[in-house]
Short mmCIF file of C-alpha atoms in Angstrom, two decimals:
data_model
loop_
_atom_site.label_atom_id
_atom_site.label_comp_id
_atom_site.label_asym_id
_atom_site.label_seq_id
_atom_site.Cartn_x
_atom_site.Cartn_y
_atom_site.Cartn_z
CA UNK A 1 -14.40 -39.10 -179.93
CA UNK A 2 -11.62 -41.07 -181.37
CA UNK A 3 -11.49 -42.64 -184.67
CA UNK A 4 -12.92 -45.86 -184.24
CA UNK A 5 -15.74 -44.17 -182.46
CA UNK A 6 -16.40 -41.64 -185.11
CA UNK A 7 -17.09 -44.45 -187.12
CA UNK A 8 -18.86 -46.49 -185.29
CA UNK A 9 -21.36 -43.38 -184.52
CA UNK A 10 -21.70 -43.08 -187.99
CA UNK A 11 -23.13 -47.03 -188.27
CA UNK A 12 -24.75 -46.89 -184.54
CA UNK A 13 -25.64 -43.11 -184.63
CA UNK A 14 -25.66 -41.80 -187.84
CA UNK A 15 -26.57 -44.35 -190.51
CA UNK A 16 -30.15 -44.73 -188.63
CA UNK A 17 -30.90 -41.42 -188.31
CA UNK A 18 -30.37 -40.55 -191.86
CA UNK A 19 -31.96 -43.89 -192.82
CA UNK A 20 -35.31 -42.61 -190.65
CA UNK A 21 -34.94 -39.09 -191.58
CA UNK A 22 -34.59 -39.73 -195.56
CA UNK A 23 -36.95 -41.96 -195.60
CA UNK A 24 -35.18 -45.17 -197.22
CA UNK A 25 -35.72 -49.08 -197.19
CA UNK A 26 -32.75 -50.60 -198.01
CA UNK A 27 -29.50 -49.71 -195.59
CA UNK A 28 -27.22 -49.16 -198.98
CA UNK A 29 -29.12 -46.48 -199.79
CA UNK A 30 -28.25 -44.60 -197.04
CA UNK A 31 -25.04 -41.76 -197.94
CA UNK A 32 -21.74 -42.60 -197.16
CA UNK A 33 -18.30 -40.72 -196.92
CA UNK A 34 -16.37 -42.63 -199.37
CA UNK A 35 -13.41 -40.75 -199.39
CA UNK A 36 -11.26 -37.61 -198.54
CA UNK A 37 -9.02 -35.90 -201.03
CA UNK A 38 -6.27 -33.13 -199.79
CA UNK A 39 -4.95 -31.32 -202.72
CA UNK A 40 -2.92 -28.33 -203.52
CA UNK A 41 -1.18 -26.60 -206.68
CA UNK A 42 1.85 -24.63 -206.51
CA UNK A 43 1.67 -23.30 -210.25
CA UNK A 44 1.92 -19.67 -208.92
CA UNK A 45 5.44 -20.40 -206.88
CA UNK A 46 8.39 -18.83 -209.05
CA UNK A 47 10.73 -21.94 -207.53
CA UNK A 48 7.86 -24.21 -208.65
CA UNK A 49 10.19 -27.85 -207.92
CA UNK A 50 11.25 -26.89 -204.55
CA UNK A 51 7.64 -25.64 -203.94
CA UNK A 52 5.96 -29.33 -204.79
CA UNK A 53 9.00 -30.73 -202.98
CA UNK A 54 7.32 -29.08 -199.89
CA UNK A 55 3.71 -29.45 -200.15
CA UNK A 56 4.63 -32.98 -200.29
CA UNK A 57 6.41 -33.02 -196.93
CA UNK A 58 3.69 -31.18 -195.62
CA UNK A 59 0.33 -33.06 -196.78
CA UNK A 60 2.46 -36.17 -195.70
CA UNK A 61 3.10 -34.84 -192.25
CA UNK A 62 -0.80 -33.42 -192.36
CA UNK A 63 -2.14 -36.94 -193.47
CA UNK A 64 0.24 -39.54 -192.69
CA UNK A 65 -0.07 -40.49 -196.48
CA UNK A 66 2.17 -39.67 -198.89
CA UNK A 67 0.73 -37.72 -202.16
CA UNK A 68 1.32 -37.93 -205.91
CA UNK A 69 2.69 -35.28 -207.32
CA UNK A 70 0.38 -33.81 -209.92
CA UNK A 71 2.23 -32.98 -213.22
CA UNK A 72 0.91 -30.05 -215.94
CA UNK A 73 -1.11 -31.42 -218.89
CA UNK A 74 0.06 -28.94 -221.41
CA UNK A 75 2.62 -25.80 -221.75
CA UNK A 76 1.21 -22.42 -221.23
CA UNK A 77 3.86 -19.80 -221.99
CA UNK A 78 2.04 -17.18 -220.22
CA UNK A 79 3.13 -19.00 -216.93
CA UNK A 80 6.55 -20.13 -218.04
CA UNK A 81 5.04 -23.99 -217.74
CA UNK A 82 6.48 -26.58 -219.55
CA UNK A 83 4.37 -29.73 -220.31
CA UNK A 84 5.03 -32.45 -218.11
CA UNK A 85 6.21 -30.11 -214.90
CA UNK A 86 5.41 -30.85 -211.27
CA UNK A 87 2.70 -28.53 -210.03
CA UNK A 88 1.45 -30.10 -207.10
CA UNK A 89 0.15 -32.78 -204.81
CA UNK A 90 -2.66 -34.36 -203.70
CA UNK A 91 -3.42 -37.65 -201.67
CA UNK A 92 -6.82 -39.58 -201.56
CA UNK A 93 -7.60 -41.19 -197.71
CA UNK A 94 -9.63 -44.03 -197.36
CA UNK A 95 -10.58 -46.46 -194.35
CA UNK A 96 -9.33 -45.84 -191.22
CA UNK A 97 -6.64 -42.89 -192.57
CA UNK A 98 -9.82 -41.04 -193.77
CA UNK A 99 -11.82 -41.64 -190.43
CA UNK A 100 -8.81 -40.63 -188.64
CA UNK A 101 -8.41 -37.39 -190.29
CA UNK A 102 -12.35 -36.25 -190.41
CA UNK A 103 -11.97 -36.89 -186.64
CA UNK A 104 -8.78 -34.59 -186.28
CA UNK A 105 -10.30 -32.04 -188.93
CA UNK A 106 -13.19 -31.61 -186.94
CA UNK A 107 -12.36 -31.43 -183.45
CA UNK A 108 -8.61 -29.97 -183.17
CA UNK A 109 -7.84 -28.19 -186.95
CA UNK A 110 -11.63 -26.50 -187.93
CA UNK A 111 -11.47 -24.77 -184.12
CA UNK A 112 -7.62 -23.53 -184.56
CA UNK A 113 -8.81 -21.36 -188.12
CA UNK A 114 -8.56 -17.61 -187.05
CA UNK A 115 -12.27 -16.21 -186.55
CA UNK A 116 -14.20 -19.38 -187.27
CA UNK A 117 -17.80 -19.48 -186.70
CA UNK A 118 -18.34 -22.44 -188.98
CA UNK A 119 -17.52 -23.15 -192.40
CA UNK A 120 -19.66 -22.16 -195.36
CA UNK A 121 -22.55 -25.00 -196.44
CA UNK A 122 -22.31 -23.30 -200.30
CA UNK A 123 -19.95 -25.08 -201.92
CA UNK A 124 -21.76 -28.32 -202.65
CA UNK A 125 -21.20 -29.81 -206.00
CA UNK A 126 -24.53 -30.99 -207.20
CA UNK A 127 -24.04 -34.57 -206.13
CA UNK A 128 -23.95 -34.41 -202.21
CA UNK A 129 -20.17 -33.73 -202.53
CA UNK A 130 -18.42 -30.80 -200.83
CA UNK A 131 -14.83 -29.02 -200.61
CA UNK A 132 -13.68 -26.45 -199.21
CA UNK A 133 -10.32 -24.60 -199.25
CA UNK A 134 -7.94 -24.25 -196.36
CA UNK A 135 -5.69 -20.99 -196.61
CA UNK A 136 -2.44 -22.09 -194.52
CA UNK A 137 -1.36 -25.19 -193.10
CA UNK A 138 -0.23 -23.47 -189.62
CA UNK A 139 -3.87 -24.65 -188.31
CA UNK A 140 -3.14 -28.43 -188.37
CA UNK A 141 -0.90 -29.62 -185.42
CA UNK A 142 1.44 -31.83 -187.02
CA UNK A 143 2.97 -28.61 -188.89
CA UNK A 144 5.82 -27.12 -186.20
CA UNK A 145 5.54 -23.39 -186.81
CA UNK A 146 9.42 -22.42 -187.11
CA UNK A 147 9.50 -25.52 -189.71
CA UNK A 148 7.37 -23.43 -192.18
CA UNK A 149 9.41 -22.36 -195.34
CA UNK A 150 6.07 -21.13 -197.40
CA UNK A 151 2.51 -20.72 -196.92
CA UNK A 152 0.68 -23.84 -198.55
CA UNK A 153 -3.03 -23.77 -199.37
CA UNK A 154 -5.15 -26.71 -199.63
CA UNK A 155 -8.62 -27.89 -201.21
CA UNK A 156 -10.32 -30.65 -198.99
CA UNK A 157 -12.93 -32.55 -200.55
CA UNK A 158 -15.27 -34.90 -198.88
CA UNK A 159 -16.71 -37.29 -201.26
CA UNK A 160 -20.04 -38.87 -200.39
CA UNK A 161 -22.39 -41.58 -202.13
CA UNK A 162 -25.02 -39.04 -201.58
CA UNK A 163 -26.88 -38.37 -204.84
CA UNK A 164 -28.41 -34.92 -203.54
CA UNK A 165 -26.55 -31.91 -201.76
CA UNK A 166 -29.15 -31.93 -199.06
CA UNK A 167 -28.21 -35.63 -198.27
CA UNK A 168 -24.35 -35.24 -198.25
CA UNK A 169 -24.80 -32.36 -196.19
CA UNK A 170 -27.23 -34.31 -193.94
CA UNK A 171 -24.56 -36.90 -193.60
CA UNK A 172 -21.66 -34.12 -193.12
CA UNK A 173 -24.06 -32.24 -190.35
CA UNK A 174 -24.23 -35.74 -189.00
CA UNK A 175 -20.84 -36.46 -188.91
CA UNK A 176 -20.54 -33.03 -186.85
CA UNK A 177 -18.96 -30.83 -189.55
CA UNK A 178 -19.12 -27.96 -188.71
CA UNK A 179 -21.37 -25.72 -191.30
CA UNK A 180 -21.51 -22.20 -190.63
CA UNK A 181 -25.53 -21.45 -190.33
CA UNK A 182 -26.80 -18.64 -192.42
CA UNK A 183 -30.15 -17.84 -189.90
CA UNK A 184 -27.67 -17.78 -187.31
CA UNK A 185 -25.09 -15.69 -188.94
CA UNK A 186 -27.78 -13.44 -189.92
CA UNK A 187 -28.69 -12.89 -186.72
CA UNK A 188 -25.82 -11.80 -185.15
CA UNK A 189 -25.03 -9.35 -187.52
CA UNK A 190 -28.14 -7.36 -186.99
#
């Protein structure tokens, strides 16, 4: 499926379904993905600028977006951090940039993670949104192997209009993320 397709299933194919299946009246009702925000920090790194300096080229090269760099609210000595310092990145996608990377996410990055039978349907906030964390950024294509300096992790978070978990993950499951199934896991292991 391309882009325009994925959303266009989501008002021909989607939208319905979860309209019939949840039972509502009124087509605003019905969850939404609003938006997708890739963040990461780099407060660990000892070289802490030159660390930000390269999560940004990455996310940018991962999203096509270029991210804010995320400053530290207050010193903590414990860390050597100074108030003020860069510490990371993050970009919020919208529109067609967001479409465009749930589409890539899902079909070409999610299959490339080593061992992946799904990802894990736990980490739902309370309000239908979800996240989950992405240990290296070898998995997404854009990112040239021999071109990696440092291994950057990343926090993905898909952020519905859902105002239950079992609706935003309805709408994710929709959507075709793929959620690792506990019954399923379960099974195999015995």
């Amino acid at each position: 499926m391309s882009t325009t397709t994925l959303q266009q299933a989501y008002k021909e194919k989607v939208a319905p379904s979860l309209k019939k299946s949840l039972g509502y009246a009124n087509p605003h009702q019905i969850p939404r993905l609003e938006k997708i925000v890739v963040t990461t920090c780099m407060g660990k790194a000892p070289d802490r600028k030159v660390a930000v300096d390269d999560a940004v080229a990455e996310i940018s090269k991962i999203t096509g977006q270029k991210p804010s760099i995320t400053y530290s609210k207050k010193a903590v000595a414990n860390f050597k951090l100074r108030e003020g310092e860069a510490i990371g990145a993050r970009v919020t996608l919208r529109g067609a940039r967001m479409w465009e990377f749930l589409h890539r996410f899902i079909n070409i990055t999610a299959p490339n993670i080593r061992d992946f039978r799904g990802i894990s349907s736990k980490s739902f906030d309370g309000r239908g949104n979800y996240a989950c964390g992405i240990a290296d950024q070898s998995i997404f294509p854009e990112i040239e192997l021999d071109q990696i300096k440092r291994t950057i992790g990343f926090d993905l978070i898909f952020v519905t209009s859902a105002k239950t978990d079992a609706e935003g993950r309805a709408l994710l499951t929709e959507l075709g993320l793929p959620f690792r199934d506990a019954k399923k896991a379960e099974a195999a292991a015995e």
